[in-house]
Coordinates of C-alpha atoms and ligand atoms in Angstrom, one line a residue:
Chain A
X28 CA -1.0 144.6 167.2
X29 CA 2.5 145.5 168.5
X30 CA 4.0 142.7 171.6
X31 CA 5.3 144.9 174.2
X32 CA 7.1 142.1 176.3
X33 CA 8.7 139.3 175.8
X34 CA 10.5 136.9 177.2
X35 CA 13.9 136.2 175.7
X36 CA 13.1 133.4 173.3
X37 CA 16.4 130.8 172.4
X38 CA 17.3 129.1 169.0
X39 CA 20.4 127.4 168.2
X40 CA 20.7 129.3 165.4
X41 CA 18.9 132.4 164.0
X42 CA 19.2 133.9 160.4
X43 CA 18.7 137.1 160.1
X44 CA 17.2 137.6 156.9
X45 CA 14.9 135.5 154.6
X46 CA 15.3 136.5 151.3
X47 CA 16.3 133.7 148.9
X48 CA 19.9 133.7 150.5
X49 CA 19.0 133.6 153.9
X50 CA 16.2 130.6 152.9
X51 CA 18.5 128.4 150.9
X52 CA 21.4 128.9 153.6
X53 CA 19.0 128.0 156.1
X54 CA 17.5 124.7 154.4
X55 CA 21.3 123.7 153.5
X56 CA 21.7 123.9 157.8
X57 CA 18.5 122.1 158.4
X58 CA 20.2 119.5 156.4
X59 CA 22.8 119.4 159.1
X60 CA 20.2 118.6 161.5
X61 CA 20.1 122.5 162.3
X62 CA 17.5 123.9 164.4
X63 CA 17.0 127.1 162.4
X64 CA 15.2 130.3 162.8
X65 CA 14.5 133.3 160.6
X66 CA 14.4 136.7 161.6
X67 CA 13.1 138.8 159.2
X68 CA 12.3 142.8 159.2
X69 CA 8.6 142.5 157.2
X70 CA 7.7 143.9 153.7
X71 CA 9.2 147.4 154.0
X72 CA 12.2 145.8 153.9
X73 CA 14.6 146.1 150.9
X74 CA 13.6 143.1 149.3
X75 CA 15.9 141.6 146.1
X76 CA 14.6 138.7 146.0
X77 CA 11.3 139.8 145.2
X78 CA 12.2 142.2 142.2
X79 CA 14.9 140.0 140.5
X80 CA 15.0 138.6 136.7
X81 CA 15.9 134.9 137.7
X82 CA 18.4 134.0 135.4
X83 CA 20.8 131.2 136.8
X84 CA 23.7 132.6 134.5
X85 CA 27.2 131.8 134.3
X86 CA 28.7 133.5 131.0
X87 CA 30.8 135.9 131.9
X88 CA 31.1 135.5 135.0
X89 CA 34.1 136.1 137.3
X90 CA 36.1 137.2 134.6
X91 CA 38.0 139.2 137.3
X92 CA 37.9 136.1 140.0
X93 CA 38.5 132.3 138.6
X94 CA 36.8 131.4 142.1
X95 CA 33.7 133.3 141.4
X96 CA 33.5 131.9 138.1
X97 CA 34.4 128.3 139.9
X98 CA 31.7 128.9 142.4
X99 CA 29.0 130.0 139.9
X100 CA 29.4 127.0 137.9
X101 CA 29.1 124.7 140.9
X102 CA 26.2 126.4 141.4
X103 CA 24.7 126.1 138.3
X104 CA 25.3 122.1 138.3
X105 CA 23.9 121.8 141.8
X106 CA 20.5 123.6 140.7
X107 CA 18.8 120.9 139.4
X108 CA 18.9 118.5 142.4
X109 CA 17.7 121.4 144.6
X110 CA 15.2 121.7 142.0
X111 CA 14.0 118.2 142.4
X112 CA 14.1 118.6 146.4
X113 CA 11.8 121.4 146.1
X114 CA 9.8 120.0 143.5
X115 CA 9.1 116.3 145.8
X116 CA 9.2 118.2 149.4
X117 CA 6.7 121.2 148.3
X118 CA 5.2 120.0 144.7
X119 CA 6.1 123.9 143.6
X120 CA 7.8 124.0 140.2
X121 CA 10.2 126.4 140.2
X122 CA 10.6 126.4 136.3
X123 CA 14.3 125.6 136.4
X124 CA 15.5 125.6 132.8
X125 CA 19.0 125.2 131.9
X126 CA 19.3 124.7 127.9
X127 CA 22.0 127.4 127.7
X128 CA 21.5 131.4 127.2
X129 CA 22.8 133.7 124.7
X130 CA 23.7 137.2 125.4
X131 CA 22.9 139.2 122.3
X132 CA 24.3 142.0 121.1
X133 CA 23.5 145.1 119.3
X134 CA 26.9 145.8 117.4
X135 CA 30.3 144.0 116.0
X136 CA 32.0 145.7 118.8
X137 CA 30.2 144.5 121.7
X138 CA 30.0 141.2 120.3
X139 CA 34.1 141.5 119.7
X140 CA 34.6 142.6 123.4
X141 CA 32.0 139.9 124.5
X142 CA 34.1 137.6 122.8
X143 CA 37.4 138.6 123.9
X144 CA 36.4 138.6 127.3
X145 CA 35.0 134.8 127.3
X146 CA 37.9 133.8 125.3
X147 CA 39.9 135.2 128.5
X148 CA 38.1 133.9 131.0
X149 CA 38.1 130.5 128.9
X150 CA 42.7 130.7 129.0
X151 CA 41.9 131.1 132.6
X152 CA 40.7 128.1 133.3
X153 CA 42.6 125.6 130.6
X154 CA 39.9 125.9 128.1
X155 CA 37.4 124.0 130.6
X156 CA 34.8 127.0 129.6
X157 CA 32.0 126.3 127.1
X158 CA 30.9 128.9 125.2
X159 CA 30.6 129.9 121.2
X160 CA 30.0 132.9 119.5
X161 CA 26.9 133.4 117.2
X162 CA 26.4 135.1 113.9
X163 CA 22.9 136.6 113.9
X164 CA 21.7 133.6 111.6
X165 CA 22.8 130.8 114.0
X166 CA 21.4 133.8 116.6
X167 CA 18.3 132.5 114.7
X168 CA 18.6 129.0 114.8
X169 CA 17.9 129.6 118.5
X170 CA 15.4 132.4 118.0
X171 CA 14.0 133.2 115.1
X172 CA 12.9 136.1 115.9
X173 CA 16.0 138.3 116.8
X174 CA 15.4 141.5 114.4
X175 CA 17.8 142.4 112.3
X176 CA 19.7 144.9 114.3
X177 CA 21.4 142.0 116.2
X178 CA 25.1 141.5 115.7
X179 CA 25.1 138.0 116.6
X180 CA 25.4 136.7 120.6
X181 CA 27.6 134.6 122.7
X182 CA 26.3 130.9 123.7
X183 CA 26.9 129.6 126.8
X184 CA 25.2 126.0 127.3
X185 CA 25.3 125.8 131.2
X186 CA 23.1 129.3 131.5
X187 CA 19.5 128.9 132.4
X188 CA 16.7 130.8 134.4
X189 CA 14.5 130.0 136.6
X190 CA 10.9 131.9 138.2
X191 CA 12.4 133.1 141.1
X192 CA 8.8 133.8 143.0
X193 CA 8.3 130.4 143.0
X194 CA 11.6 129.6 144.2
X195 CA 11.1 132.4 147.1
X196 CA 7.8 130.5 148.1
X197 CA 9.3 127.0 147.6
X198 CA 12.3 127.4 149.6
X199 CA 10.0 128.9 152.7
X200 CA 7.4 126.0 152.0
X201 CA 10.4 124.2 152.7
X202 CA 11.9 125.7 155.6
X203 CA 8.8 125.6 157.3
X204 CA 7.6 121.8 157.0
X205 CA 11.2 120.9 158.1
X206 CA 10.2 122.6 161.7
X207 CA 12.1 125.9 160.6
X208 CA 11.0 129.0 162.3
X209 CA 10.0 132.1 160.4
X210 CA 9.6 135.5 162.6
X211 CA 8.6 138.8 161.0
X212 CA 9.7 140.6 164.4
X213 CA 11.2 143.6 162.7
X214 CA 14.4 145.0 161.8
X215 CA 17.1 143.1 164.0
X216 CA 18.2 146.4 165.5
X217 CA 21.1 145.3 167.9
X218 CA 23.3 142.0 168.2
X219 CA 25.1 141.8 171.1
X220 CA 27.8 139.2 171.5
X221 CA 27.4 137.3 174.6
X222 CA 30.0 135.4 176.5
X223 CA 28.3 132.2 174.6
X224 CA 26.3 133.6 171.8
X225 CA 24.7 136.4 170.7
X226 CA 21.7 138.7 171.7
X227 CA 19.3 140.0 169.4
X228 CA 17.1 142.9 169.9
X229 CA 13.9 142.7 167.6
X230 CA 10.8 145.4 168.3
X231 CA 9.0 142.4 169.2
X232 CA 11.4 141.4 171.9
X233 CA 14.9 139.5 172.5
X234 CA 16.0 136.4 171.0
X235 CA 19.4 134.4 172.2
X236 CA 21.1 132.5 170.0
X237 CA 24.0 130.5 169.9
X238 CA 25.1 130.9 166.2
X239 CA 24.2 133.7 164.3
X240 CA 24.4 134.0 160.3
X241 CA 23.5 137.4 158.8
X242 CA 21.9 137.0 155.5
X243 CA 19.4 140.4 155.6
X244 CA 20.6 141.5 152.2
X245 CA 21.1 145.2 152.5
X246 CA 20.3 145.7 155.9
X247 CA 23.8 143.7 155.9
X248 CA 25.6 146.6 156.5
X249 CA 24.6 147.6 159.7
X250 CA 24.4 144.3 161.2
X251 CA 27.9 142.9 160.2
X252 CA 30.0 145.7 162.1
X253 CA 28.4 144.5 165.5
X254 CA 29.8 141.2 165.3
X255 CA 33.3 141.8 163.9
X256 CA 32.7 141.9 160.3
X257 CA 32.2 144.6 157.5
X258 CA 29.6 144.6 154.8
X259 CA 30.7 147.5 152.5
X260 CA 27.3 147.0 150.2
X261 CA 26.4 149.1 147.7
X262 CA 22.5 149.6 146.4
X263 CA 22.4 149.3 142.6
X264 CA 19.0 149.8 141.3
X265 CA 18.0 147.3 138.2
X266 CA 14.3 148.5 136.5
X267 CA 12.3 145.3 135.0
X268 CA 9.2 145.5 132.9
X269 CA 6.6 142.9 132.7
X270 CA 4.5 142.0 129.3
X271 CA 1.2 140.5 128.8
X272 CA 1.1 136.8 128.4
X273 CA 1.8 135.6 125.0
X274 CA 2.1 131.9 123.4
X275 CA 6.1 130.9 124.5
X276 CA 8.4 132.1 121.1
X277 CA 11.5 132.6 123.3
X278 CA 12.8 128.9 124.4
X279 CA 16.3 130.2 125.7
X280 CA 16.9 133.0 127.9
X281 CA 18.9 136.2 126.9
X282 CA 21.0 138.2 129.7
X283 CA 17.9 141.1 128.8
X284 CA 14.9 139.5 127.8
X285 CA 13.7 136.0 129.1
X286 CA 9.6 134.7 128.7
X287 CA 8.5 133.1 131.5
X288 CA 6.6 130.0 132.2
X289 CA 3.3 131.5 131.9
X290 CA 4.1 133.3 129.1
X291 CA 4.6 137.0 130.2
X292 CA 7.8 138.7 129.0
X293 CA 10.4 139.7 131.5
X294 CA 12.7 142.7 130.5
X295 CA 15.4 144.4 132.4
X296 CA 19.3 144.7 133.2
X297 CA 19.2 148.4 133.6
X298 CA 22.1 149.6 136.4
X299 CA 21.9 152.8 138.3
X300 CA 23.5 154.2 141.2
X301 CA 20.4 156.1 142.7
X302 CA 21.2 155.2 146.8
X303 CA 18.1 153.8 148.2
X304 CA 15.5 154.8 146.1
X305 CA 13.8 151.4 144.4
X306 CA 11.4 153.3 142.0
X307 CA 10.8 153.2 138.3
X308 CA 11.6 156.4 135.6
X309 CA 10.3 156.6 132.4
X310 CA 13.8 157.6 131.0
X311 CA 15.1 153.9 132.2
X312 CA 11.9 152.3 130.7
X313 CA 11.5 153.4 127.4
X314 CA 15.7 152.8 127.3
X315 CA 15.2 149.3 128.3
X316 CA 11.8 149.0 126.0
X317 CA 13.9 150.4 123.1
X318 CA 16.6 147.9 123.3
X319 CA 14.5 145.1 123.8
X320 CA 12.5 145.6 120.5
X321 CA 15.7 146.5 118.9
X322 CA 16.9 143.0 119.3
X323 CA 13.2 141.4 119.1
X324 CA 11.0 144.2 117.0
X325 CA 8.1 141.6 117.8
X326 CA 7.9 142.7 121.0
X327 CA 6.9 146.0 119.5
X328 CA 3.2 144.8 119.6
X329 CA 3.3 143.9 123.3
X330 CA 1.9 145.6 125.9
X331 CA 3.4 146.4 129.3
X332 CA 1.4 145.4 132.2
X333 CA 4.2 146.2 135.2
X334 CA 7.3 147.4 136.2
X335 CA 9.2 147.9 139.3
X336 CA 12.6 149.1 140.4
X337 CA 14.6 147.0 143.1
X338 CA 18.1 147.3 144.7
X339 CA 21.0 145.1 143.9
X340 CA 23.1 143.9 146.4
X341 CA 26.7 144.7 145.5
X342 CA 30.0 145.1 146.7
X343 CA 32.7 147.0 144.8
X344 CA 33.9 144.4 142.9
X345 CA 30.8 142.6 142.4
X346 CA 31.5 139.7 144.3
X347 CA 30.1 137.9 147.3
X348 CA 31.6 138.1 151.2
X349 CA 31.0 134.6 152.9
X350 CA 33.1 135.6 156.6
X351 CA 33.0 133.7 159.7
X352 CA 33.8 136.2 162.3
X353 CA 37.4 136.2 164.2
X354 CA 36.5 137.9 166.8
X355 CA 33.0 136.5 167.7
X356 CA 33.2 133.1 166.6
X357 CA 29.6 132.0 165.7
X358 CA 29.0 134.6 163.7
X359 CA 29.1 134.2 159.9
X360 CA 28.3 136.5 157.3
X361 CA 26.9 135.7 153.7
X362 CA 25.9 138.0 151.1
X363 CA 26.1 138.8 147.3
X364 CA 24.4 139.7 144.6
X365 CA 23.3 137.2 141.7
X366 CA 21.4 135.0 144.9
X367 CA 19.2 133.1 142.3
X368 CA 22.4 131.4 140.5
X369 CA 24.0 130.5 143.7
X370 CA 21.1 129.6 145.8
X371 CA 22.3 125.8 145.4
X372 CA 25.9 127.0 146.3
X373 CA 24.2 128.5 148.9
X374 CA 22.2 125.6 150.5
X375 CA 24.8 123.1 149.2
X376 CA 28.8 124.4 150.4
X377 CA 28.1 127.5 152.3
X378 CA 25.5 126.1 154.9
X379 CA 27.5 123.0 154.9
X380 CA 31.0 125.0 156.0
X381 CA 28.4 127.0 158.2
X382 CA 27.5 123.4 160.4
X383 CA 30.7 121.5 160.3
X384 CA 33.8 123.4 159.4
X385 CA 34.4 121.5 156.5
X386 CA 35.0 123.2 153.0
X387 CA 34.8 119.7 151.1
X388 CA 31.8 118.4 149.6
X389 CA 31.4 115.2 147.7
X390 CA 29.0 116.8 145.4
X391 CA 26.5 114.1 143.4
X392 CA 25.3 116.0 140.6
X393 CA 24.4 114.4 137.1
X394 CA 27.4 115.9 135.5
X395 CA 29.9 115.4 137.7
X396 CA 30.9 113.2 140.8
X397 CA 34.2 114.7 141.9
X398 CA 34.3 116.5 145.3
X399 CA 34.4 119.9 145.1
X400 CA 36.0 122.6 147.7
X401 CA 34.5 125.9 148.7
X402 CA 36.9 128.3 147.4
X403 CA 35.7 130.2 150.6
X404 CA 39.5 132.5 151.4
X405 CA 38.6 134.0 147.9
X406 CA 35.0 136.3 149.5
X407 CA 36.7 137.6 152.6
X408 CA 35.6 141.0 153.2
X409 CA 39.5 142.3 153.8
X410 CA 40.0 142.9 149.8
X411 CA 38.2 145.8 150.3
X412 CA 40.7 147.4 152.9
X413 CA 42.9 150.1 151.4
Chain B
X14 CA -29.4 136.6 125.4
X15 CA -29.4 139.4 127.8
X16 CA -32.4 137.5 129.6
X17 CA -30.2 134.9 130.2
X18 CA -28.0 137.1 132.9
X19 CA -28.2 137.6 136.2
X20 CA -26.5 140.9 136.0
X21 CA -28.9 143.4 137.2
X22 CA -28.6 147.1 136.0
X23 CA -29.1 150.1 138.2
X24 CA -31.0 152.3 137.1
X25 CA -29.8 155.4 136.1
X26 CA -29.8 158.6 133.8
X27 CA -29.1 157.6 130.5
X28 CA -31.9 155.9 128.3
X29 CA -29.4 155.7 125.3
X30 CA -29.0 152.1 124.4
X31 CA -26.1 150.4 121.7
X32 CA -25.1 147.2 120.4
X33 CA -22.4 145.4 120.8
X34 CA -21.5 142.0 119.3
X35 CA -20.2 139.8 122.4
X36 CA -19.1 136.0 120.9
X37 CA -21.0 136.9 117.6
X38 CA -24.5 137.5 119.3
X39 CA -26.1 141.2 119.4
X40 CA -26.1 142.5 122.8
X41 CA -27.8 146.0 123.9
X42 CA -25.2 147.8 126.4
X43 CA -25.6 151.4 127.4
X44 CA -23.1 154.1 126.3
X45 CA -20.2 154.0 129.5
X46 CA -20.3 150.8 130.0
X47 CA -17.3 148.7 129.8
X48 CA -16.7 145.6 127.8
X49 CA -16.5 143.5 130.7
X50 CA -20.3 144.4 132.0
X51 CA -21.4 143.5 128.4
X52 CA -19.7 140.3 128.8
X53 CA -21.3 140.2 132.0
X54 CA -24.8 141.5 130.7
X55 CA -25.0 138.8 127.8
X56 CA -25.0 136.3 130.2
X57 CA -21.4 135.2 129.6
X58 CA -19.1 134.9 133.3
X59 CA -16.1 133.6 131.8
X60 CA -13.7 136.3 130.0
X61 CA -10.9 134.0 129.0
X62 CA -9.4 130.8 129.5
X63 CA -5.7 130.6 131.8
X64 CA -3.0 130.6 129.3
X65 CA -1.6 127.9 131.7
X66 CA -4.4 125.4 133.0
X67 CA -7.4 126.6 130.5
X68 CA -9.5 127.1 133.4
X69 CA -12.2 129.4 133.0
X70 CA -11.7 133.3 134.4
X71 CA -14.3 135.7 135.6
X72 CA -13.7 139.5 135.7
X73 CA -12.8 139.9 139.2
X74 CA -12.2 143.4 140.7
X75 CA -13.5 145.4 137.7
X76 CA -10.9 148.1 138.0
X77 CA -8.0 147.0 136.5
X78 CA -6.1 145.1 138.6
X79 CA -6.9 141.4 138.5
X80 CA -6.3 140.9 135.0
X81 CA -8.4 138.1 134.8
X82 CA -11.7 140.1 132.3
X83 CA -8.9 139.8 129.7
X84 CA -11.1 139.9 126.5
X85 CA -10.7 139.9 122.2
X86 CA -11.8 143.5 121.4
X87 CA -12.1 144.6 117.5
X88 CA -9.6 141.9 117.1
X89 CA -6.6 142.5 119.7
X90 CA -5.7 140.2 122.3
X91 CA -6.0 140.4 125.8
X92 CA -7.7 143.5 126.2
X93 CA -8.6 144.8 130.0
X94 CA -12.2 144.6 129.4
X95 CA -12.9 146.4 132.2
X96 CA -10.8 149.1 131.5
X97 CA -12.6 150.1 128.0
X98 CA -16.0 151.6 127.1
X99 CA -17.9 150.0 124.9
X100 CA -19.0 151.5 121.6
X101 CA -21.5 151.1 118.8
X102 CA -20.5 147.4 116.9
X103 CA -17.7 146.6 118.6
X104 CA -16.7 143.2 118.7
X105 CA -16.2 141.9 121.9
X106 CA -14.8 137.8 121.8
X107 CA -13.4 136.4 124.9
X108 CA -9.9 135.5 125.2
X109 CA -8.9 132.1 124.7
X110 CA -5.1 130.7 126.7
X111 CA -2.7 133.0 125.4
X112 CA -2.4 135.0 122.1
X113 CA 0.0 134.3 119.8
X114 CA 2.5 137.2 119.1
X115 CA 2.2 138.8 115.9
X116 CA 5.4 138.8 114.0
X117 CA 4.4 141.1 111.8
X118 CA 7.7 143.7 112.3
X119 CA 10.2 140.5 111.6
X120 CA 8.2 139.4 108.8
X121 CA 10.0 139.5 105.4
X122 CA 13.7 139.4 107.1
X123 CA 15.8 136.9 106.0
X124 CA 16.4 134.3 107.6
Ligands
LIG3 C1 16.7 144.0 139.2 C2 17.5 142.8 139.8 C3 17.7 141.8 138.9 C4 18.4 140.6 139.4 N1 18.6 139.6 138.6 C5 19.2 138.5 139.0 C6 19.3 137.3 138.2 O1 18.9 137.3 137.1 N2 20.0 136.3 138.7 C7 20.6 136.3 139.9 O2 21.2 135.3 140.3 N3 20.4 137.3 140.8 C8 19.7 138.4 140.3 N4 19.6 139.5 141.2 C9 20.2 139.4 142.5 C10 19.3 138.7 143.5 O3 18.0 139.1 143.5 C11 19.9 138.9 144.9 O4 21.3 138.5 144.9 C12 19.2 138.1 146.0 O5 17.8 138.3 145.9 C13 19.7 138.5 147.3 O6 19.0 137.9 148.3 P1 19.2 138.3 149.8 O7 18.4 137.3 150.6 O8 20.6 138.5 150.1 O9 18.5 139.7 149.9 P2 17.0 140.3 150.1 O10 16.1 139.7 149.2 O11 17.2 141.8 150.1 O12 16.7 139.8 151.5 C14 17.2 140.3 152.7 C15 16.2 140.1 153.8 O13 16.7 140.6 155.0 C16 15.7 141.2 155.7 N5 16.4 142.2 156.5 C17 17.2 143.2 156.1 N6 17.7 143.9 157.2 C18 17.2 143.3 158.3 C19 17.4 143.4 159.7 N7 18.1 144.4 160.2 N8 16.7 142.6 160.5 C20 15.9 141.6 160.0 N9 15.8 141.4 158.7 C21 16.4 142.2 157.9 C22 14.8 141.8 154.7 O14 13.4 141.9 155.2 C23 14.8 140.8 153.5 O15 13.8 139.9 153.5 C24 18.9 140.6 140.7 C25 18.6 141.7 141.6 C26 17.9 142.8 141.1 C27 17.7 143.9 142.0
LIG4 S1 -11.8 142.6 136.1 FE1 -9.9 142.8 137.2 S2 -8.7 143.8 135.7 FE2 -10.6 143.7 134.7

């Protein structure tokens, strides 16, 4: 049944948007003693963060942007005390595993360029950078059953993955018990900056707000120009396949193929630029199926149960915009794509620079103690202005 | 066996009767039906076992969605029992946790 009137309704501060960026923001801001709700548009929505591979993944990334790469690692080291919270506040396992990942490839050349670009990226940072490359029999050591086609990989011991459908229903579990507000009003249509605060127009009525985060994903774009901010986001459709369940054979993830928890196969990776159209083709299937028993010909016997496309979140260069707005202060936005690996960046730094200000953390994490600074300047939406 | 069940059949056109072997006992299934109703009609309700908790599984929705009549047919793995039409002998176990992966392909490479 559709409300037709409503009286305004007030929070101190309303996401727009829970997908799993919008959620972990949100629980970091509850931890600020936030009042916090969540406005979200309903399943017809774009969704990532229910079509995603859920690989917490830091080889290779930010070989353009040392602060990416920075952020992503901090991420990555923050994840398993998120974890934990999750695990004691909602007794969900996510199924956070970080042994490392390897990133196999199919030829001496891509394994040479894969190389060349984590020995860069390793320079970069004053040879703080683990990784190693692999021969296809210490590929083996790992997994035994990478078929013979497989050049060799690169190692990189702080990857991992994670299921990222339990981390979606954790994180709301979450939310929720700590008094957080979900509303599936609709699509936020309007936000109008008030003298203090903002307006939003939902087709279930008007909410008022005094801070406003936008964190809806795609729907990004339209929303950020209305408070002084740009979201130039570009859809980039990624096709995943699903196996039958079979007894766990693959312990580490690969950036293609990861098993999960329960045993099914997850395959993907596949990148098209199709606009807004999140379905599957045979073509991208059988291309992803064909690689994926290239490097592991046992999958050969598996059957496909599933697959489904969904829309990536990206910006030109591939890297997140975290922007409070100049010109209606209140308003912050926070997007990017590869949301599973920074979700604890996300509920850890960014929702903490949200509430206070403050781009310091004392970060407590089992590896490190040192404080750690948002390298926030670094995802301003002006790099993309000619 | 098939006394056993409370799995009624309607009755209907064909007279034509088959066996099947469901967990190593003879069961008489007509021609059409699916592996799950034999299951079903041999008095068995649990297909398979969860690959994660063990628990017991029932075919659910009989059409292919629930994935949970998931059976050993002729000797492959989680089979869609639901999904397949019995026929004369067939061999019909149910599917215990998850199968292993038969690594037949990267047999024989060295290692
Ligand atoms: C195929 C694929 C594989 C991926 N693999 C990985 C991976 O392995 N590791 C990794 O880290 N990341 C991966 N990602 C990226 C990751 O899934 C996304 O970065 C993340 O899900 C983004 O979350 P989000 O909350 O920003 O977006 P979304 O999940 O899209 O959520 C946005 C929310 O906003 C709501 N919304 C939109 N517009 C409005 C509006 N106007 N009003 C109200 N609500 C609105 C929607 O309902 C939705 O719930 C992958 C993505 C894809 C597509
Ligand atoms: S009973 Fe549901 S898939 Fe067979």
């Amino acid at each position: 049944m559709q409300a037709t009137s409503h009286a305004a309704r007030t929070a101190d501060l309303c996401l727009v948007g829970g997908g799993l960026v919008g959620l972990a923001v949100g629980l970091g801001l509850q931890r600020n003693g936030l009042k916090v709700t969540i406005l979200d548009e309903g399943d017809i929505a774009l969704r990532a963060s229910r079509g995603n591979f859920g690989l917490v993944w830091v080889q290779g990334k930010g070989d353009t942007l040392p602060d990416y790469a920075s952020i992503t690692r901090h991420s990555a080291r923050l994840w398993p005390q998120l974890a934990q919270r999750l695990q004691e506040g909602t007794g969900i396992d996510i199924e956070l595993q970080q042994r490392g990942g390897l990133y196999l490839c199919l030829s001496e050349q891509e394994l040479s360029a894969r190389e060349t670009l984590l020995l860069q990226m390793q320079q970069q940072v004053g040879d703080d950078y683990p990784f190693q490359r692999l021969d296809l029999k210490q590929v083996r050591e790992f997994i035994p059953q990478a078929g013979p086609e497989v050049a060799g990989a690169t190692w990189c011991p702080e990857d991992g993955h994670l299921n990222p459908l339990r981390l979606l229903r954790a994180l709301t579990e979450l939310f929720v018990r700590q008094g957080g507000q979900i509303q599936n009003s609709g699509r936020v249509s309007r936000i109008t900056p008030l003298t203090r605060g903002f307006r939003l127009a939902t087709p279930q009525g008007d909410w008022h707000c005094d801070k406003v985060v936008l964190s809806a994903g795609l729907g990004n774009r339209e929303l950020a120009p209305q408070v002084g901010l740009s979201a130039p986001l570009i859809p980039n459709r990624g096709q995943v396949l699903i196996t039958e369940r079979v007894q766990p054979f693959l312990h580490y993830p690969t950036g293609h193929v990861r098993q999960t928890g329960e045993g099914t196969v997850q395959i993907g990776d596949s990148k098209e630029d199709v606009g807004f159209d999140s379905g599957t083709t045979t073509e991208v299937m059988a291309q992803i199926a064909a690689r994926a028993t290239r490097m592991f010909p046992l999958l050969r016997d598996l059957r496909m149960v599933r697959a489904w496309g969904a829309l990536r979140i990206m910006t030109a260069d591939g890297y997140p915009i975290y922007q409070a707005s100049t010109q209606h202060p209140g308003a912050y936005l926070v997007t990017c794509h590869s949301g599973v690996t920074l979700g604890a960046l996300h509920e850890g730094p960014v929702a903490d620079w949200i509430a206070t200000g403050d781009l310091n953390t004392n970060t407590n994490t089992n590896t490190n103690t040192n404080s750690y600074r948002f390298p926030l300047e670094a995802f301003h939406a002006r790099r993309f202005e000619i | 066996m098939p006394g056993a069940s409370k799995f009624e059949r309607l009755a209907c056109a064909s007279n034509d009767w088959i066996q099947v072997m469901v967990e190593g006992q003879p069961v008489k299934v007509r021609p059409g039906d699916s592996a799950a109703a034999a299951l079903l009609a041999a008095g068995q309700s649990a297909a398979r076992t969860s690959a994660v908790s063990g628990d017991p599984r029932a075919p659910y929705c009989l059409m292919g969605i629930c994935f949970e009549c998931l059976l050993e047919i002729d000797g492959v793995p989680n089979v869609q029992g639901c999904m397949v039409q019995v026929a004369d002998g067939m061999n019909i176990r149910r599917q215990q946790g998850a199968p292993v992966l038969n690594d037949s392909l990267a047999a024989g490479v060295p290692a």
